Amino acid sequence: MLTIIDRYILKKYLSTFGLMLLLFVPIGIMLNLAEQIGKMIDNEAPLVEILIYYGNFTIYIGSLLFPIFLFLSIIFFTSKMANNTEIVAILSSGVSFRRFLRPYWIGASIIAVMMFLMGMFIVPSASKGFNEFKFKYLKKGTKDRVTSNIFNQLGDGDYIYVSSFDPARQIGYNFTYEHFGEDGELEYKISSANIRWLEEDSLYRLTSYTRRNLRGATEQVETKRRLDTLFTFQIDDLTPVSYIAETKNLFELNEFIRDQKRKGASNVNTYVMVKYKRWALPVTAFVLTIIGVAVSSIKRRGGMGVNLAFGIGVAFIYIFMDKVFGTLAEQSGFPPLLAVVIPNVFFGILGYYMLQQAKR
């Protein structure tokens, strides 16, 4: 059962966090609008799409900044309590420091659940709209995927290749499809000048089609000027957009990663990192709560400014470590799980040590 002190601290925890969001997210929107308004006008972005973009922008950017806002809000209201000697009064009344932390754990749990639900199910949809608008109007002409020399494994014995891919027209050039039997021998090979997806008919059109069937030393060749057919892969499977993992919810992302591993995708660690970061985000709420309370629960000479400066420094170090290990996992084969765990474990231990010092 929550006591008056619990409700008092919990109310400050949640209200200060909400206030941080209400203050800084609109500022971020205005800064982004001031920077991008020229490109939106030049590329004739419709007003409705702009409004939808900023709705997605609010969710997308807000989710990225959740940990920082949470950390700063904890430091802000806890420092204020310490400066007003409220914490001293609470502890002097016989409340242990561990008991004093209970409303902080409750608040962290509420925020962690919110982060989990948003990160797994709400943010992916917003990320899709945010990135699609960005590459359509703000980064027009910038490639959002690899479009040349694309190789993909569809199954244990099926491989496809295109020399180049035009995502706008959904057409690939110099297409090759090879099928190998269980013995590892090539059974047939399909090649064409291009492969185009016909959405209205839900099939593929191959131009200058050639199929070679191999039966031992015998080869049968079939050629056609044009062939409409079906394949088991989707046209976008040739080269997913760079932000594809961000646009998938929890269940879709798990399936997508399994599919990419089966295909032998070279950049699968990038997708796995997105998955692990989503799971780690709720844990971050507890880690930052520990550090925030440890930093700000002691009344210091210099007041709240010292605590905020120290807290901001810790936050930037945390972000730096997270980016470094994330880059290592994506580009050098470093295990993605370790890349996510190491920063949280390091700062978790640091927070625990600082909390023990604050108790004294």
Phi, psi and omega in degrees: 000137182279133176272178179298319179295318178301312181295324180297311181291318180297321178297317178296319180302306186285321182290322179293320177297315177297321179296321177301316179296315182294331181278314192268329179297314175300325176297318177298321178297315181295320178295317179295318180296318179297326181281325189256354186301324179297316180293322179297319179292314181299321182266008175054050177289128180296148182300320181298317180293326177295316180296319178295321179301315182285336170294315176293323179300318180300314180291316185294309182289321178302319180294323179294325185264359179311308182300318181294314179299319179298314182298311182293323180293321178297313179298319184297305187283330179289321176298320179296319177296319180294318180294330178271010181056023178291322180293318177300317180295320180296313182291327180290340181279001178106359178282127179287160180296324178296319178292326177299331183281347187304312179297333176293320178294321178297314178298318178297323179295318178298313180294322180297317178296318179297317178298318181297310182295318179294313183296326184273330190230331185262312183299321180305317179295318178294323179297322179297310179295320180299311183288322179297317177295318183300314182281341180277320187241326186265331178236044184300129182094345178278135181286131177257011179196167173286132184236009180223148179050062185262123178239136182215139176258122184270331181199198181296329184228017183239129182226141176233155180211139169225142181286330177203156184222131178252101184294330181293318180266354182052056180222137176244147184249149181053060184278139177223135177231123181239135178238126180250141179283181181295335179276001178085004180269142178293124181263319175204159181221128178251136177220150179204159179295324176203161176232128182234138177271122178260097187295324183293333180255352181056047176209172181256146175243121178256132179253139184057057186282136175221133176233129177247117176260126183251124177231090184064238180271359182265138178232128176249132183243129178238129180230146176214150177291325180206142179219128173261127186210181178241148172228163182279348182261158174271152183298325179288346177292341178301320179200095179297153176296154186298334183258019188302320183295328181292339186266002184252138178285181186307310185286320179295321181293318178300316179294319180297318180295317177300320180294318180292323177295319178297325180279349182075032180299137184285336184254029183295332179298330177298318180289321179295323178298319178299318180298310183293326179294326177296318179290329183281339185301316177298325178297325180302326180300320180286319180298313181290330176295316178301310182295318181300316180293317180298322182287321194252356184279352179255133178287121185243156172290128184108345173071208186297329182300320179296315180297318179295318180297315179295317180297318178297321177298316178297319181298318180291324176296319178299313180297320180298313179298319180299318180292319181298309181292327176297317178295320178300317181293323184282330190244343185236006178082010177295136183304123181302323181298316178294324180298329179274322186287318188304309180300320181291320178294316181301311182283336173295315177295317178300316180296320179297317179298315180296326179292322177296322178292324181291330180298331182284000000 
